[in-house]
PDB file of C-alpha atoms in Angstrom:
ATOM      1  CA  MET A   1       0.000   0.000   0.000  1.00  0.00           C
ATOM      2  CA  LYS A   2       1.574   3.290  -1.063  1.00  0.00           C
ATOM      3  CA  LEU A   3       0.549   5.643   1.718  1.00  0.00           C
ATOM      4  CA  SER A   4       1.943   8.763   0.117  1.00  0.00           C
ATOM      5  CA  GLU A   5      -0.580   8.392  -2.709  1.00  0.00           C
ATOM      6  CA  ARG A   6      -3.519   7.830  -0.336  1.00  0.00           C
ATOM      7  CA  ILE A   7      -2.986  10.102   2.664  1.00  0.00           C
ATOM      8  CA  PRO A   8      -2.685  13.850   2.053  1.00  0.00           C
ATOM      9  CA  LEU A   9      -0.458  16.132   4.089  1.00  0.00           C
ATOM     10  CA  GLY A  10      -2.698  18.356   6.181  1.00  0.00           C
ATOM     11  CA  ALA A  11      -5.402  15.729   6.732  1.00  0.00           C
ATOM     12  CA  SER A  12      -6.655  16.365  10.245  1.00  0.00           C
ATOM     13  CA  ALA A  13      -9.214  15.572  12.898  1.00  0.00           C
ATOM     14  CA  THR A  14     -10.346  17.455  15.955  1.00  0.00           C
ATOM     15  CA  LYS A  15     -12.207  15.987  18.898  1.00  0.00           C
ATOM     16  CA  GLN A  16     -13.565  17.471  22.080  1.00  0.00           C
ATOM     17  CA  VAL A  17     -13.872  15.678  25.403  1.00  0.00           C
ATOM     18  CA  GLN A  18     -15.194  16.830  28.727  1.00  0.00           C
ATOM     19  CA  VAL A  19     -12.837  15.835  31.520  1.00  0.00           C
ATOM     20  CA  THR A  20     -14.436  13.440  34.008  1.00  0.00           C
ATOM     21  CA  ARG A  21     -12.967  12.114  37.240  1.00  0.00           C
ATOM     22  CA  GLU A  22     -12.307   8.800  35.472  1.00  0.00           C
ATOM     23  CA  MET A  23      -9.868  10.657  33.199  1.00  0.00           C
ATOM     24  CA  THR A  24      -7.840  12.010  36.117  1.00  0.00           C
ATOM     25  CA  VAL A  25      -4.673  10.857  37.785  1.00  0.00           C
ATOM     26  CA  ALA A  26      -6.623  10.673  41.087  1.00  0.00           C
ATOM     27  CA  HIS A  27      -8.906   8.010  39.635  1.00  0.00           C
ATOM     28  CA  HIS A  28      -5.912   5.741  39.054  1.00  0.00           C
ATOM     29  CA  VAL A  29      -3.493   6.711  41.837  1.00  0.00           C
ATOM     30  CA  ASP A  30      -4.541   7.411  45.432  1.00  0.00           C
ATOM     31  CA  GLY A  31      -3.414  10.759  46.769  1.00  0.00           C
ATOM     32  CA  MET A  32      -2.932  12.383  43.370  1.00  0.00           C
ATOM     33  CA  PRO A  33      -4.847  15.482  42.221  1.00  0.00           C
ATOM     34  CA  GLU A  34      -8.049  15.372  40.180  1.00  0.00           C
ATOM     35  CA  VAL A  35      -6.519  16.624  36.923  1.00  0.00           C
ATOM     36  CA  TYR A  36      -6.645  15.289  33.352  1.00  0.00           C
ATOM     37  CA  GLY A  37      -4.101  12.467  33.150  1.00  0.00           C
ATOM     38  CA  THR A  38      -1.252  12.398  30.665  1.00  0.00           C
ATOM     39  CA  PRO A  39      -2.039   8.846  29.442  1.00  0.00           C
ATOM     40  CA  ILE A  40      -5.646   9.875  28.764  1.00  0.00           C
ATOM     41  CA  MET A  41      -4.525  12.990  26.875  1.00  0.00           C
ATOM     42  CA  ILE A  42      -2.210  10.834  24.762  1.00  0.00           C
ATOM     43  CA  PHE A  43      -5.045   8.366  24.135  1.00  0.00           C
ATOM     44  CA  HIS A  44      -7.240  11.211  22.864  1.00  0.00           C
ATOM     45  CA  MET A  45      -4.400  12.464  20.638  1.00  0.00           C
ATOM     46  CA  GLU A  46      -3.925   8.965  19.220  1.00  0.00           C
ATOM     47  CA  THR A  47      -7.616   8.468  18.501  1.00  0.00           C
ATOM     48  CA  ALA A  48      -7.842  11.866  16.776  1.00  0.00           C
ATOM     49  CA  ALA A  49      -4.857  10.889  14.611  1.00  0.00           C
ATOM     50  CA  GLY A  50      -6.485   7.578  13.706  1.00  0.00           C
ATOM     51  CA  GLU A  51      -9.716   9.379  12.776  1.00  0.00           C
ATOM     52  CA  ALA A  52      -7.783  11.816  10.562  1.00  0.00           C
ATOM     53  CA  ILE A  53      -6.540   9.081   8.249  1.00  0.00           C
ATOM     54  CA  MET A  54      -9.238   6.416   8.509  1.00  0.00           C
ATOM     55  CA  PRO A  55     -11.151   7.727   5.449  1.00  0.00           C
ATOM     56  CA  HIS A  56      -7.960   7.469   3.371  1.00  0.00           C
ATOM     57  CA  LEU A  57      -7.062   3.876   4.259  1.00  0.00           C
ATOM     58  CA  PRO A  58      -7.949   0.943   2.030  1.00  0.00           C
ATOM     59  CA  ASP A  59     -10.888  -1.237   3.027  1.00  0.00           C
ATOM     60  CA  GLY A  60      -9.916  -3.714   5.715  1.00  0.00           C
ATOM     61  CA  CYS A  61      -7.164  -1.510   7.137  1.00  0.00           C
ATOM     62  CA  ILE A  62      -6.809   0.333  10.421  1.00  0.00           C
ATOM     63  CA  SER A  63      -3.907   2.261  11.893  1.00  0.00           C
ATOM     64  CA  VAL A  64      -2.013   1.544  15.091  1.00  0.00           C
ATOM     65  CA  GLY A  65       0.146   3.844  17.170  1.00  0.00           C
ATOM     66  CA  VAL A  66       3.881   3.181  17.037  1.00  0.00           C
ATOM     67  CA  VAL A  67       5.572   6.321  18.427  1.00  0.00           C
ATOM     68  CA  VAL A  68       4.472   9.015  20.874  1.00  0.00           C
ATOM     69  CA  ASN A  69       6.536  12.088  21.743  1.00  0.00           C
ATOM     70  CA  VAL A  70       4.288  14.419  23.735  1.00  0.00           C
ATOM     71  CA  LYS A  71       4.735  17.080  26.400  1.00  0.00           C
ATOM     72  CA  HIS A  72       1.974  17.628  28.966  1.00  0.00           C
ATOM     73  CA  LEU A  73       2.246  21.376  29.553  1.00  0.00           C
ATOM     74  CA  ALA A  74      -0.479  22.289  32.059  1.00  0.00           C
ATOM     75  CA  ALA A  75      -3.041  20.785  34.420  1.00  0.00           C
ATOM     76  CA  THR A  76      -6.745  20.673  33.514  1.00  0.00           C
ATOM     77  CA  PRO A  77      -9.548  20.244  36.082  1.00  0.00           C
ATOM     78  CA  VAL A  78     -12.592  17.980  35.968  1.00  0.00           C
ATOM     79  CA  GLY A  79     -15.397  19.595  33.962  1.00  0.00           C
ATOM     80  CA  ALA A  80     -13.159  21.386  31.475  1.00  0.00           C
ATOM     81  CA  THR A  81     -13.579  20.728  27.762  1.00  0.00           C
ATOM     82  CA  VAL A  82     -10.383  19.630  26.060  1.00  0.00           C
ATOM     83  CA  THR A  83      -9.984  20.056  22.315  1.00  0.00           C
ATOM     84  CA  VAL A  84      -7.482  17.695  20.717  1.00  0.00           C
ATOM     85  CA  LYS A  85      -6.191  18.102  17.165  1.00  0.00           C
ATOM     86  CA  ALA A  86      -4.051  15.802  15.029  1.00  0.00           C
ATOM     87  CA  GLU A  87      -2.692  16.857  11.629  1.00  0.00           C
ATOM     88  CA  VAL A  88      -0.705  14.806   9.126  1.00  0.00           C
ATOM     89  CA  VAL A  89       2.753  16.360   8.683  1.00  0.00           C
ATOM     90  CA  GLY A  90       4.588  13.462   7.044  1.00  0.00           C
ATOM     91  CA  VAL A  91       3.871  10.268   5.139  1.00  0.00           C
ATOM     92  CA  SER A  92       6.389   7.511   4.382  1.00  0.00           C
ATOM     93  CA  ASP A  93       5.916   4.104   2.787  1.00  0.00           C
ATOM     94  CA  ALA A  94       4.954   2.531   6.124  1.00  0.00           C
ATOM     95  CA  THR A  95       4.030   5.281   8.592  1.00  0.00           C
ATOM     96  CA  VAL A  96       2.155   8.536   9.014  1.00  0.00           C
ATOM     97  CA  THR A  97       3.473  11.318  11.272  1.00  0.00           C
ATOM     98  CA  PHE A  98       1.172  13.784  13.017  1.00  0.00           C
ATOM     99  CA  ALA A  99       1.538  17.040  14.885  1.00  0.00           C
ATOM    100  CA  VAL A 100      -0.757  16.734  17.896  1.00  0.00           C
ATOM    101  CA  GLU A 101      -1.941  19.263  20.430  1.00  0.00           C
ATOM    102  CA  ALA A 102      -4.498  19.698  23.177  1.00  0.00           C
ATOM    103  CA  HIS A 103      -6.101  22.869  24.556  1.00  0.00           C
ATOM    104  CA  ASP A 104      -8.417  23.230  27.567  1.00  0.00           C
ATOM    105  CA  GLY A 105     -10.105  26.500  26.629  1.00  0.00           C
ATOM    106  CA  VAL A 106      -7.678  28.480  28.756  1.00  0.00           C
ATOM    107  CA  GLU A 107      -4.295  27.380  27.451  1.00  0.00           C
ATOM    108  CA  LYS A 108      -2.454  24.784  25.396  1.00  0.00           C
ATOM    109  CA  ILE A 109      -2.032  21.760  27.663  1.00  0.00           C
ATOM    110  CA  GLY A 110      -0.204  19.336  25.389  1.00  0.00           C
ATOM    111  CA  GLU A 111       1.798  19.166  22.174  1.00  0.00           C
ATOM    112  CA  GLY A 112       4.053  16.838  20.296  1.00  0.00           C
ATOM    113  CA  THR A 113       4.229  14.256  17.545  1.00  0.00           C
ATOM    114  CA  HIS A 114       2.646  10.882  17.015  1.00  0.00           C
ATOM    115  CA  VAL A 115       3.371   8.196  14.416  1.00  0.00           C
ATOM    116  CA  ARG A 116       0.865   5.607  13.219  1.00  0.00           C
ATOM    117  CA  ALA A 117       1.286   2.572  10.978  1.00  0.00           C
ATOM    118  CA  PRO A 118      -1.573   1.409   8.771  1.00  0.00           C
ATOM    119  CA  VAL A 119      -2.110  -2.361   8.962  1.00  0.00           C
ATOM    120  CA  GLU A 120      -4.450  -4.926   7.469  1.00  0.00           C
ATOM    121  CA  LEU A 121      -6.856  -5.732  10.301  1.00  0.00           C
ATOM    122  CA  GLU A 122      -7.231  -9.472   9.561  1.00  0.00           C
ATOM    123  CA  ARG A 123      -3.468  -9.993   9.349  1.00  0.00           C
ATOM    124  CA  PHE A 124      -2.951  -7.997  12.548  1.00  0.00           C
ATOM    125  CA  LEU A 125      -5.567 -10.050  14.431  1.00  0.00           C
ATOM    126  CA  ARG A 126      -4.024 -13.330  13.196  1.00  0.00           C
ATOM    127  CA  LYS A 127      -0.643 -12.264  14.611  1.00  0.00           C
ATOM    128  CA  VAL A 128      -2.198 -11.330  17.950  1.00  0.00           C
ATOM    129  CA  ALA A 129      -4.090 -14.626  18.122  1.00  0.00           C
ATOM    130  CA  GLY A 130      -0.892 -16.531  17.325  1.00  0.00           C
ATOM    131  CA  LYS A 131       0.888 -14.756  20.135  1.00  0.00           C
ATOM    132  CA  ALA A 132      -1.966 -15.505  22.549  1.00  0.00           C
ATOM    133  CA  GLU A 133      -1.720 -19.209  21.685  1.00  0.00           C
ATOM    134  CA  LYS A 134       1.977 -19.234  22.630  1.00  0.00           C
ATOM    135  CA  ARG A 135       1.329 -18.104  26.185  1.00  0.00           C
TER     136      ARG A 135
END
């Protein structure tokens, strides 16, 4: 699959999420503050990136995250609305690179890059099943 012919530079997706307690560090770690957790922010960045290229992938393909390089810049309280954006900034034969950022309505709270690799879903699931059988 020649990605550079399928996925345009500048393809993007934006998603908004309202921060709930389940998205906070406090939900996962006792004694920590109720602020939007870094792993959750990264998850939202990854899903926005996947949504940005999904319409450009061949039938039967999905994309999986392979690299994350993100800074969490500021804390965000429960109830805030976070806007996450992912934009394609590079396409190679096997991967797609995104600029990602998150904003909480007051300030930018996260930024960085994320790389995804398109894969054939059936082949991917066969490999996972094979690995599960070896356990």
